[in-house]
Tab-separated table of C-alpha atoms in Angstrom:
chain	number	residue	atom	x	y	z
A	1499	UNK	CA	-38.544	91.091	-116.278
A	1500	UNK	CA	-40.109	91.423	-112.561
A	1501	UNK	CA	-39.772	88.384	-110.677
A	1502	UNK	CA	-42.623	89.932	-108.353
A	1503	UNK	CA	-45.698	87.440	-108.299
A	1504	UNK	CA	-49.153	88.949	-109.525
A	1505	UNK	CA	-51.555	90.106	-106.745
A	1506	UNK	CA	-55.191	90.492	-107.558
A	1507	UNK	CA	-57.101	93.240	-105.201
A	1508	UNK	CA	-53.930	93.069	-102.906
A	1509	UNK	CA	-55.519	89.306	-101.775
A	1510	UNK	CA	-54.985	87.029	-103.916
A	1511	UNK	CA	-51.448	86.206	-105.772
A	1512	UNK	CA	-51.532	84.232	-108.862
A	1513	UNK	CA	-49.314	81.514	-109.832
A	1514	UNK	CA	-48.962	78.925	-112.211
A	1515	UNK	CA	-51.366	78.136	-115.049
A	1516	UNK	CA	-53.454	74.837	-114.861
A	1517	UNK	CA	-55.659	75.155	-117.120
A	1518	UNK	CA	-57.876	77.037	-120.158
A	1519	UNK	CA	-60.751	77.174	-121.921
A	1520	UNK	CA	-62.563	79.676	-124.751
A	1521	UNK	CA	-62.984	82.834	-122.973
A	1522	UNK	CA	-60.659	82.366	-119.673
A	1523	UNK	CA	-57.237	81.263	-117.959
A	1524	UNK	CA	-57.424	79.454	-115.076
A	1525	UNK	CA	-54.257	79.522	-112.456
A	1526	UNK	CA	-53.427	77.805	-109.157
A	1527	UNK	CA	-53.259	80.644	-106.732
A	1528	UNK	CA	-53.056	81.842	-103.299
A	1529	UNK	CA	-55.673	83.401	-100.802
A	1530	UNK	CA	-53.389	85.741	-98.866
A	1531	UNK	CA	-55.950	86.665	-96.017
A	1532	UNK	CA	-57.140	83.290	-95.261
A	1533	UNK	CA	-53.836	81.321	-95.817
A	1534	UNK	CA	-55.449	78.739	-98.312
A	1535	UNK	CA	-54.990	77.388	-101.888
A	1536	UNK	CA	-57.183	78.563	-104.966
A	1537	UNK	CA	-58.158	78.430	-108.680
A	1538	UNK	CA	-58.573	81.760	-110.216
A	1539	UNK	CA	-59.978	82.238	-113.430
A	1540	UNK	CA	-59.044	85.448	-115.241
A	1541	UNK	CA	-61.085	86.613	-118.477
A	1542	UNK	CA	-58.852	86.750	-121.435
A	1543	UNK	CA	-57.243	90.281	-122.198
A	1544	UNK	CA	-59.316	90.100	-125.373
A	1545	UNK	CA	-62.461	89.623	-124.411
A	1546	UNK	CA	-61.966	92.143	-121.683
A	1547	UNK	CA	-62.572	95.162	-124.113
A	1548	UNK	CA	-65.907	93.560	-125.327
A	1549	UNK	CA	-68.530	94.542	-122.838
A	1550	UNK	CA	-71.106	91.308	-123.519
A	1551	UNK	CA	-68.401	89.273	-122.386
A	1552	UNK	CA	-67.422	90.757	-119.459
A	1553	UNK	CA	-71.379	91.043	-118.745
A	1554	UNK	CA	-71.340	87.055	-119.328
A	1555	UNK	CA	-68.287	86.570	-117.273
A	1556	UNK	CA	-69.763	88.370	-114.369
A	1557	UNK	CA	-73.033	86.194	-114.619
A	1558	UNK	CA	-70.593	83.108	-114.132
A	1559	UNK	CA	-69.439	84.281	-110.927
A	1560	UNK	CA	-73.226	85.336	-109.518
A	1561	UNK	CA	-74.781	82.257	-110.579
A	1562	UNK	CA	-71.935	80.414	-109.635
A	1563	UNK	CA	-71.703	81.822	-106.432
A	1564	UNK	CA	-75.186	80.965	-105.212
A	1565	UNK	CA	-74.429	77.291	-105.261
A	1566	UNK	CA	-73.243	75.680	-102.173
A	1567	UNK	CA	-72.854	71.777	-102.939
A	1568	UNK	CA	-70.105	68.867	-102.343
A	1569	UNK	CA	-69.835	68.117	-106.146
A	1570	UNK	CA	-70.169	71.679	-107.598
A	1571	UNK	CA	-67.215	73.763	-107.533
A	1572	UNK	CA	-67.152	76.529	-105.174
A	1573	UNK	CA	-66.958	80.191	-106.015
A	1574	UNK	CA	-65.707	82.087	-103.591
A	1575	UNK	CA	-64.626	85.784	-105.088
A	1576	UNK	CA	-64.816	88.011	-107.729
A	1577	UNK	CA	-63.693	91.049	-109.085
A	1578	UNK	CA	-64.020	93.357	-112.371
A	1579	UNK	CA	-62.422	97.005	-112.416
A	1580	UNK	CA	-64.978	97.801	-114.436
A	1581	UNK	CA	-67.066	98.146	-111.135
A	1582	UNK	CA	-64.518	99.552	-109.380
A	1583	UNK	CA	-62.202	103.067	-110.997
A	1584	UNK	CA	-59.327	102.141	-108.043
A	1585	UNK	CA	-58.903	99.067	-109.602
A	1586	UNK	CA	-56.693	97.518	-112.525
A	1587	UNK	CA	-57.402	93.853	-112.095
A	1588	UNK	CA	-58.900	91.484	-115.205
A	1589	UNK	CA	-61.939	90.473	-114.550
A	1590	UNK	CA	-62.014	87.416	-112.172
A	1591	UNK	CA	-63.323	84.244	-110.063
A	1592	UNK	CA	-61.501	82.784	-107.118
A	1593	UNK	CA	-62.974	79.399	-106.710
A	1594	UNK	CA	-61.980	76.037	-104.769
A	1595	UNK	CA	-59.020	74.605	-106.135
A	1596	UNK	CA	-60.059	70.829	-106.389
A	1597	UNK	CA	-57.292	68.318	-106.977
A	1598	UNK	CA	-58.074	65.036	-108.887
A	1599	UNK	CA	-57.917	63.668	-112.385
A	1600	UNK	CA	-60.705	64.842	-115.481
A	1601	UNK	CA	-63.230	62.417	-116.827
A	1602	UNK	CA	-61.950	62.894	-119.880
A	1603	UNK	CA	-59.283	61.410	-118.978
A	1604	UNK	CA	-60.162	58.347	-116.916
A	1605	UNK	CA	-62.423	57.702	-120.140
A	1606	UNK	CA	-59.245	57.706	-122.824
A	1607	UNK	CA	-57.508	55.523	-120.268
A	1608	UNK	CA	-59.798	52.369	-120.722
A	1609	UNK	CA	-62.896	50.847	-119.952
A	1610	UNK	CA	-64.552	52.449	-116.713
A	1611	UNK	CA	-65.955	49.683	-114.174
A	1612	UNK	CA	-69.389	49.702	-114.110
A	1613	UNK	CA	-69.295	50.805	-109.928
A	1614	UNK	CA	-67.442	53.948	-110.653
A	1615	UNK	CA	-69.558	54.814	-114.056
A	1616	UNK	CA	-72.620	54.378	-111.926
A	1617	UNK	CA	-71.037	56.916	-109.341
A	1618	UNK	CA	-69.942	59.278	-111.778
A	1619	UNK	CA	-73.035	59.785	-113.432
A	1620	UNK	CA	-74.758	60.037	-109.790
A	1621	UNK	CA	-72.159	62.945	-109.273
A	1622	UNK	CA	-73.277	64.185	-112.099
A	1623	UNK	CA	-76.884	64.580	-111.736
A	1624	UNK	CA	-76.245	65.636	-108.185
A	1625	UNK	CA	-75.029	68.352	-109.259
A	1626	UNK	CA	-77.325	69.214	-112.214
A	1627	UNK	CA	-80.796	68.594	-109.590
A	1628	UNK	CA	-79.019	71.449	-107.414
A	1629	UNK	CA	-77.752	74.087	-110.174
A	1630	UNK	CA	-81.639	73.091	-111.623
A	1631	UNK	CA	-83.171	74.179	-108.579
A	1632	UNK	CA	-80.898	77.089	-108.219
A	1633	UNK	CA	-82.442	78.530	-111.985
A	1634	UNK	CA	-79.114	77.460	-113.285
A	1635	UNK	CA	-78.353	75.829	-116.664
A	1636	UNK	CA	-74.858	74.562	-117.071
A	1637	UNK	CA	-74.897	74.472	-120.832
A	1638	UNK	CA	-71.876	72.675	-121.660
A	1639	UNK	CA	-71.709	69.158	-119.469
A	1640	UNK	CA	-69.280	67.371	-120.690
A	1641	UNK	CA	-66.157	64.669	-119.488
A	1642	UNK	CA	-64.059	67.483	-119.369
A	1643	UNK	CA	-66.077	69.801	-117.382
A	1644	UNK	CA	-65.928	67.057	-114.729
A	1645	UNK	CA	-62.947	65.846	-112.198
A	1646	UNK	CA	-63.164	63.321	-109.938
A	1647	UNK	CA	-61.100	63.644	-106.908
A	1648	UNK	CA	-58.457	61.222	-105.513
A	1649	UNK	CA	-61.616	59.931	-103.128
A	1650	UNK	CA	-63.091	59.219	-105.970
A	1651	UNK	CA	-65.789	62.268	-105.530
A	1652	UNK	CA	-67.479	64.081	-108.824
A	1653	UNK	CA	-66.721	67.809	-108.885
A	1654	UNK	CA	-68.886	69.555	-111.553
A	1655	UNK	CA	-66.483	72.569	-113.020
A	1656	UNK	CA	-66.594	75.539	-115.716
A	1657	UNK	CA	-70.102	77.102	-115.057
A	1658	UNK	CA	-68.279	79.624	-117.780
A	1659	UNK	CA	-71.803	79.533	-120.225
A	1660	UNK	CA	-74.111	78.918	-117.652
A	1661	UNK	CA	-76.891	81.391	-117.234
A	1662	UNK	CA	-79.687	81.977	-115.107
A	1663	UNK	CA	-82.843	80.857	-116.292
A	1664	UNK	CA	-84.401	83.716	-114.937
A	1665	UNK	CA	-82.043	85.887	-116.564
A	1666	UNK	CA	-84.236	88.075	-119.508
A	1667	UNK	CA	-81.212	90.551	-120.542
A	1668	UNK	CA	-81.530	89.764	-124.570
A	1669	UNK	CA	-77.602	90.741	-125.037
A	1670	UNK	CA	-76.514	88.206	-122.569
A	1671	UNK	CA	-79.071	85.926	-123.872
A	1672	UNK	CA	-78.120	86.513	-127.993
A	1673	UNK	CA	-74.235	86.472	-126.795
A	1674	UNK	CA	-74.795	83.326	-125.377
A	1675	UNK	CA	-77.319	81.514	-127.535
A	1676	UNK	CA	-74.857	79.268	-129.519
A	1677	UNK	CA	-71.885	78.520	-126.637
A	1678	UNK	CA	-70.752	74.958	-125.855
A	1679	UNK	CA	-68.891	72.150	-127.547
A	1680	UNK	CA	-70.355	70.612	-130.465
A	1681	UNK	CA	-70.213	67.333	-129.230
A	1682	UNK	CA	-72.003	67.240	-126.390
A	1683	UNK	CA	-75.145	70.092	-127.503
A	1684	UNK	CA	-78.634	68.973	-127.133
A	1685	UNK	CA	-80.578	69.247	-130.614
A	1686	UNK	CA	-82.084	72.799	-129.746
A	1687	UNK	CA	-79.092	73.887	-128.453
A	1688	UNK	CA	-77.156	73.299	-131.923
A	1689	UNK	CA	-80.203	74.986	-133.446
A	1690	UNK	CA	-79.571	78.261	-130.943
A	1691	UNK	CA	-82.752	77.618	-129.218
A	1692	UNK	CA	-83.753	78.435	-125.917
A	1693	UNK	CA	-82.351	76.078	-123.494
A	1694	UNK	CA	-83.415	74.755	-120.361
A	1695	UNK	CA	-82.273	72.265	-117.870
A	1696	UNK	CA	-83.576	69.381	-120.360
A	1697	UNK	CA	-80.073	70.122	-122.382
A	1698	UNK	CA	-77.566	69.381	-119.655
A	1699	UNK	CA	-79.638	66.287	-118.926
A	1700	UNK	CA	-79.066	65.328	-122.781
């Protein structure tokens, strides 16, 4: 077994895994040209072969990559061999590797004080008024699509089902019409219904 560490477009080596969710891996990793820390996402092998995903997974990275604000994740990379025949690579997303604790989390470990609830939902919606304006639906807020930082700072995460509103391409849109988690889906959402910015506010 090669002890070599993995090297995405000869930039970016990938280390160990920190998290996952339905259609991607995400791994603590290392920006070789700049000297910095990372997250990369990488689409699962699976899903790889199916073209509406990869089509879905690229959208996350352009919509993604638009936003520029203190309590949404930055994107700063992506790749996809399937745009380039030199290439090998999985499809996927370098972001800002943010350091902190989930919501989730700091919820299951007791009652939140009413000062920090207050400042988490103000995170929060922060971030959902900018992605808004940006034509950007998150589709799937929830506690553990949220970290705070040690500062005690929201960071909005996993813009992995979001889709530009403006976005008309009916594969995308049929692919995506029923993603999220359960819990947290506005009515029309559970229904497969358009959505619009009035879900992530629900």
């Amino acid at each position: 077994m090669s002890t070599e560490p993995r090297v995405l477009a000869g930039r970016y080596r990938v280390d160990e895994l920190i998290g996952h969710g339905g259609m991607a891996k995400v791994y603590r990793g290392y920006d070789l040209t700049l000297g910095r820390e990372v997250a990369i996402k990488i689409l699962d092998p699976d899903l790889a072969r199916d073209t509406a995903f990869r089509t879905r997974f690229r959208l996350e990275a352009q919509a993604a990559s638009r936003m520029s604000h203190p309590s949404i994740v930055r994107v700063f990379d992506a790749g996809d061999s399937a745009a380039d025949a030199s290439s090998d690579d999985p499809p996927y997303i370098v972001m800002e590797l943010v350091k902190g604790t989930l919501l989730k989390d700091i919820i299951a470990a007791g009652p939140v004080p009413l000062d920090d609830t207050i400042r988490y939902v103000d995170g929060i919606l922060e971030a959902l008024n900018y992605s808004h304006r940006a034509g950007v639906v998150h589709r799937d807020i929830k506690p553990g699509n949220v970290m705070v930082t040690p500062d005690g700072k929201v960071k909005v995460m996993d813009f992995g089902i979001a889709r530009a509103v403006s976005d008309s391409s009916s594969t995308v849109a049929e692919t995506t019409q029923i993603i999220g988690t359960a819990a947290y889906f506005s009515p029309e959402q559970a229904k497969g219904e358009p959505v619009d910015a009035r879900a992530d506010l629900y």
